Amino acid sequence: EVQLVVSGGDSVQAGGSLRLSCTISGLSVDDLTIAWYREFPGKDPEGVACTGKIYDHTWYFDSVKGRATISVDSAKNTVYLQMNSLKSEDTALYYCAADRYWGRACQSSIGDYKKVDYWGQGTQVTVSS
């Protein structure tokens, strides 16, 4: 059974930082493309960032570019999303997702969230101004 366990959400002040973690069991992170999504109330999930270690490619949504870094720790089978200079508009429920078949250009697939293979539970990020 494949599981994605997400942690790291918190309430922070604007300008602060958080690191979200997504620990995977049942499959090697090196065999997956990983994406972080966030969901605003009443909206569809929005792709924030994605990476596939085997492709050595990373993509970021424009609104987080320069403030977010996605990284992979193969030894821990864990993917991180470091977010700095947080803004109130970053407040959302954040999810980790993984897919076995996305190509190198993960940004081409990230919008089709309904077809993603695996999802972790959400973690709430609240940024107060």
Coordinates of N, CA and C in Angstrom, one line a residue:
E1 N 0.8 -1.2 0.0 CA 0.0 0.0 0.0 C 0.9 1.2 0.0
V2 N 0.6 2.2 -0.9 CA 1.3 3.4 -1.0 C 0.7 4.5 -0.1
Q3 N 1.5 5.1 0.8 CA 1.0 6.1 1.6 C 1.9 7.4 1.6
L4 N 1.3 8.5 1.6 CA 2.0 9.8 1.7 C 1.5 10.5 2.9
V5 N 2.5 10.7 3.8 CA 2.1 11.4 5.1 C 2.7 12.8 5.1
V6 N 1.8 13.7 5.2 CA 2.2 15.1 5.1 C 2.3 15.8 6.5
S7 N 3.2 16.6 6.7 CA 3.3 17.4 7.9 C 4.0 18.7 7.7
G8 N 3.9 19.6 8.7 CA 4.6 20.8 8.6 C 3.7 22.1 8.6
G9 N 2.4 21.9 8.4 CA 1.6 23.1 8.3 C 1.5 23.7 9.7
D10 N 1.3 25.0 9.6 CA 1.3 25.8 10.9 C 0.7 27.2 10.6
S11 N 0.5 27.9 11.7 CA 0.1 29.3 11.6 C 1.3 30.2 11.8
V12 N 1.6 31.1 10.8 CA 2.8 31.9 10.9 C 2.4 33.4 10.5
Q13 N 3.3 34.3 10.9 CA 3.1 35.6 10.5 C 3.6 35.8 9.0
A14 N 3.0 36.8 8.4 CA 3.5 37.1 7.0 C 5.0 37.4 7.1
G15 N 5.7 36.9 6.1 CA 7.1 37.1 6.0 C 7.9 35.9 6.6
G16 N 7.1 35.0 7.3 CA 7.8 33.9 7.9 C 8.0 32.7 6.9
S17 N 8.5 31.6 7.4 CA 8.8 30.5 6.6 C 8.2 29.2 7.2
L18 N 8.0 28.2 6.3 CA 7.5 26.9 6.7 C 8.2 25.9 5.8
R19 N 8.4 24.7 6.4 CA 8.8 23.6 5.6 C 7.8 22.5 5.7
L20 N 7.2 22.1 4.6 CA 6.2 21.0 4.6 C 7.0 19.8 4.2
S21 N 6.6 18.6 4.8 CA 7.2 17.4 4.5 C 6.2 16.4 3.9
C22 N 6.6 15.5 3.1 CA 5.8 14.5 2.5 C 6.6 13.2 2.5
T23 N 6.3 12.3 3.4 CA 7.1 11.0 3.5 C 6.3 9.9 2.9
I24 N 6.9 9.2 2.0 CA 6.3 8.2 1.2 C 6.7 6.8 1.6
S25 N 5.7 5.9 1.7 CA 6.0 4.5 1.9 C 5.3 3.7 0.9
G26 N 5.9 2.6 0.6 CA 5.3 1.7 -0.4 C 5.9 1.8 -1.8
L27 N 6.5 2.9 -2.1 CA 7.2 3.1 -3.4 C 8.4 4.0 -3.1
S28 N 9.4 3.9 -4.0 CA 10.6 4.8 -3.8 C 10.3 6.2 -4.5
V29 N 10.6 7.2 -3.7 CA 10.4 8.5 -4.3 C 11.2 8.7 -5.6
D30 N 12.2 8.0 -5.8 CA 13.0 8.1 -7.0 C 12.2 7.6 -8.2
D31 N 11.2 6.9 -8.0 CA 10.4 6.3 -9.1 C 9.1 7.1 -9.4
L32 N 9.0 8.3 -8.7 CA 7.8 9.1 -8.7 C 8.0 10.5 -9.2
T33 N 7.0 11.1 -9.7 CA 7.0 12.6 -9.8 C 6.1 13.1 -8.6
I34 N 6.6 14.0 -7.9 CA 5.9 14.5 -6.7 C 5.4 16.0 -7.0
A35 N 4.2 16.2 -6.5 CA 3.6 17.6 -6.7 C 3.1 18.0 -5.4
W36 N 3.2 19.3 -5.1 CA 2.5 20.0 -4.0 C 1.3 20.8 -4.6
Y37 N 0.2 20.6 -4.0 CA -1.0 21.3 -4.3 C -1.4 22.1 -3.1
R38 N -2.3 23.1 -3.4 CA -2.9 23.8 -2.3 C -4.4 24.0 -2.7
E39 N -5.2 24.1 -1.7 CA -6.7 24.2 -2.0 C -7.2 25.4 -1.2
F40 N -7.9 26.3 -1.8 CA -8.5 27.4 -1.2 C -10.0 27.0 -1.1
P41 N -10.7 27.5 0.0 CA -12.1 27.1 0.2 C -12.9 27.3 -1.1
G42 N -13.6 26.3 -1.5 CA -14.5 26.4 -2.6 C -13.9 26.4 -4.0
K43 N -12.5 26.1 -4.0 CA -11.8 26.1 -5.3 C -11.2 24.7 -5.5
D44 N -10.9 24.5 -6.8 CA -10.2 23.2 -7.1 C -8.7 23.3 -6.6
P45 N -8.1 22.2 -6.4 CA -6.7 22.3 -6.0 C -5.8 23.0 -7.1
E46 N -4.8 23.7 -6.6 CA -3.9 24.5 -7.5 C -2.5 23.9 -7.3
G47 N -1.9 23.6 -8.4 CA -0.5 23.0 -8.4 C 0.4 24.1 -8.0
V48 N 1.2 23.8 -7.0 CA 2.2 24.8 -6.5 C 3.6 24.5 -7.0
A49 N 4.0 23.3 -7.0 CA 5.3 22.9 -7.4 C 5.4 21.4 -7.7
C50 N 6.3 21.0 -8.5 CA 6.4 19.6 -8.8 C 7.9 19.3 -9.2
T51 N 8.3 18.0 -8.9 CA 9.6 17.6 -9.3 C 9.6 16.1 -9.5
G52 N 10.5 15.6 -10.3 CA 10.7 14.2 -10.5 C 12.2 14.0 -10.4
K53 N 12.7 13.4 -9.4 CA 14.1 13.3 -9.2 C 14.8 12.6 -10.4
I54 N 14.2 11.6 -10.9 CA 14.8 10.9 -12.0 C 15.0 11.8 -13.2
Y55 N 14.2 12.8 -13.3 CA 14.2 13.8 -14.4 C 15.1 15.0 -14.1
D56 N 15.3 15.2 -12.8 CA 16.1 16.4 -12.4 C 15.4 17.7 -12.9
H57 N 14.1 17.8 -12.8 CA 13.4 18.9 -13.3 C 12.4 19.4 -12.2
T58 N 12.3 20.7 -12.1 CA 11.5 21.3 -11.0 C 10.7 22.4 -11.7
W59 N 9.4 22.5 -11.2 CA 8.5 23.6 -11.7 C 7.8 24.2 -10.6
Y60 N 7.6 25.5 -10.7 CA 6.9 26.3 -9.6 C 5.8 27.1 -10.3
F61 N 4.7 27.2 -9.5 CA 3.6 28.1 -9.9 C 4.2 29.5 -9.8
D62 N 3.7 30.4 -10.7 CA 4.3 31.8 -10.7 C 4.2 32.5 -9.4
S63 N 3.1 32.3 -8.7 CA 2.9 33.1 -7.4 C 3.8 32.7 -6.3
V64 N 4.5 31.5 -6.4 CA 5.4 31.1 -5.4 C 6.9 31.1 -5.9
K65 N 7.1 31.3 -7.2 CA 8.4 31.3 -7.8 C 9.3 32.3 -7.0
G66 N 10.5 31.8 -6.6 CA 11.4 32.6 -5.9 C 11.2 32.6 -4.4
R67 N 10.1 32.0 -3.9 CA 9.8 31.9 -2.5 C 9.7 30.4 -2.1
A68 N 9.5 29.5 -3.0 CA 9.4 28.1 -2.7 C 10.5 27.3 -3.3
T69 N 10.8 26.2 -2.5 CA 11.8 25.3 -3.0 C 11.4 23.9 -2.7
I70 N 11.3 23.1 -3.8 CA 10.9 21.7 -3.6 C 12.2 20.8 -3.7
S71 N 12.3 19.9 -2.7 CA 13.5 19.1 -2.7 C 13.2 17.7 -2.3
V72 N 14.1 16.8 -2.7 CA 13.9 15.3 -2.4 C 15.0 14.8 -1.6
D73 N 14.7 14.0 -0.6 CA 15.7 13.3 0.2 C 15.4 11.8 0.0
S74 N 16.2 11.2 -0.9 CA 16.0 9.8 -1.3 C 16.2 8.9 -0.1
A75 N 17.1 9.2 0.8 CA 17.4 8.3 1.9 C 16.2 8.3 2.9
K76 N 15.5 9.3 3.0 CA 14.3 9.4 3.8 C 13.0 9.2 3.1
N77 N 13.1 9.0 1.8 CA 11.9 8.8 0.9 C 10.9 10.0 1.2
T78 N 11.5 11.2 1.3 CA 10.7 12.3 1.7 C 10.9 13.5 0.7
V79 N 9.8 14.2 0.4 CA 9.9 15.4 -0.4 C 9.5 16.6 0.5
Y80 N 10.2 17.7 0.3 CA 9.9 18.9 1.1 C 9.5 20.0 0.2
L81 N 8.7 20.9 0.8 CA 8.4 22.2 0.2 C 8.7 23.3 1.2
Q82 N 9.8 23.9 0.9 CA 10.2 25.1 1.8 C 9.6 26.3 1.2
M83 N 8.9 27.0 2.0 CA 8.2 28.3 1.6 C 8.7 29.4 2.5
N84 N 9.2 30.4 1.9 CA 9.7 31.6 2.5 C 8.9 32.8 2.2
S85 N 9.1 33.9 2.9 CA 8.4 35.2 2.6 C 6.9 34.9 2.4
L86 N 6.3 34.2 3.4 CA 4.9 33.8 3.2 C 4.0 35.0 3.3
K87 N 2.9 34.9 2.5 CA 2.0 36.0 2.4 C 0.6 35.4 2.8
S88 N -0.3 36.3 3.1 CA -1.6 35.9 3.6 C -2.3 35.1 2.5
E89 N -2.0 35.4 1.2 CA -2.6 34.7 0.1 C -2.1 33.3 0.0
D90 N -1.1 32.9 0.7 CA -0.6 31.5 0.7 C -1.4 30.7 1.7
T91 N -2.3 31.3 2.4 CA -3.2 30.5 3.4 C -4.0 29.5 2.6
A92 N -3.9 28.3 2.9 CA -4.6 27.2 2.2 C -4.3 25.9 2.8
L93 N -5.0 24.9 2.4 CA -4.8 23.5 2.7 C -3.8 22.9 1.7
Y94 N -2.6 22.5 2.1 CA -1.6 22.0 1.2 C -1.6 20.5 1.2
Y95 N -1.4 19.9 0.0 CA -1.4 18.5 -0.2 C -0.1 18.1 -1.0
C96 N 0.3 16.9 -0.7 CA 1.4 16.3 -1.5 C 0.7 15.2 -2.3
A97 N 1.2 15.1 -3.6 CA 0.6 14.0 -4.4 C 1.8 13.4 -5.2
A98 N 1.6 12.2 -5.7 CA 2.6 11.5 -6.4 C 2.0 10.7 -7.6
D99 N 2.8 10.7 -8.6 CA 2.3 9.9 -9.8 C 3.5 9.1 -10.4
R100 N 3.1 8.0 -10.9 CA 4.2 7.1 -11.4 C 4.5 7.4 -12.9
Y101 N 3.6 8.1 -13.6 CA 3.7 8.1 -15.0 C 3.8 9.5 -15.6
W102 N 3.9 10.5 -14.8 CA 4.1 11.9 -15.4 C 5.4 11.9 -16.0
G103 N 5.5 12.7 -17.1 CA 6.8 12.9 -17.8 C 7.6 13.9 -17.1
R104 N 8.8 14.2 -17.8 CA 9.7 15.2 -17.2 C 9.1 16.5 -17.0
A105 N 8.3 17.0 -17.9 CA 7.6 18.3 -17.8 C 6.4 18.1 -16.9
C106 N 6.6 18.0 -15.6 CA 5.5 17.7 -14.7 C 4.4 18.8 -14.7
Q107 N 4.8 20.0 -15.1 CA 3.9 21.1 -15.2 C 2.8 20.8 -16.2
S108 N 3.0 19.9 -17.2 CA 2.0 19.6 -18.2 C 0.9 18.7 -17.6
S109 N 1.2 18.0 -16.5 CA 0.3 17.1 -15.9 C -0.4 17.6 -14.6
I110 N 0.3 18.6 -14.0 CA -0.1 19.0 -12.6 C -1.5 19.5 -12.6
G111 N -2.0 20.1 -13.7 CA -3.4 20.6 -13.7 C -4.5 19.6 -13.7
D112 N -4.1 18.4 -14.1 CA -5.1 17.3 -14.2 C -5.1 16.5 -12.9
Y113 N -5.4 17.2 -11.8 CA -5.2 16.6 -10.5 C -6.1 15.4 -10.2
K114 N -7.2 15.3 -10.9 CA -8.1 14.2 -10.7 C -7.5 12.8 -11.1
K115 N -6.5 12.9 -11.9 CA -5.8 11.7 -12.4 C -4.6 11.3 -11.7
V116 N -4.2 12.1 -10.6 CA -3.0 11.8 -9.9 C -3.2 10.4 -9.2
D117 N -2.1 9.6 -9.1 CA -2.1 8.3 -8.6 C -2.4 8.3 -7.0
Y118 N -1.6 9.1 -6.3 CA -1.6 9.0 -4.9 C -1.7 10.4 -4.3
W119 N -2.4 10.5 -3.2 CA -2.5 11.8 -2.4 C -2.2 11.5 -1.0
G120 N -1.6 12.5 -0.4 CA -1.4 12.6 1.1 C -2.6 13.4 1.7
Q121 N -2.6 13.4 3.0 CA -3.7 14.2 3.6 C -3.2 15.7 3.6
G122 N -4.1 16.6 3.8 CA -3.8 18.0 3.7 C -3.2 18.4 5.0
T123 N -2.4 19.5 4.9 CA -1.9 20.2 6.1 C -2.2 21.7 5.9
Q124 N -2.7 22.3 7.0 CA -3.2 23.7 6.9 C -2.0 24.6 7.1
V125 N -1.9 25.6 6.2 CA -1.0 26.7 6.3 C -1.8 27.9 6.4
T126 N -1.6 28.7 7.5 CA -2.3 29.9 7.8 C -1.3 31.0 8.0
V127 N -1.4 32.0 7.2 CA -0.5 33.2 7.2 C -1.3 34.4 7.6
S128 N -0.9 35.0 8.7 CA -1.6 36.2 9.2 C -0.7 37.4 8.9
S129 N -1.4 38.5 8.6 CA -0.7 39.7 8.2 C -0.7 40.7 9.4

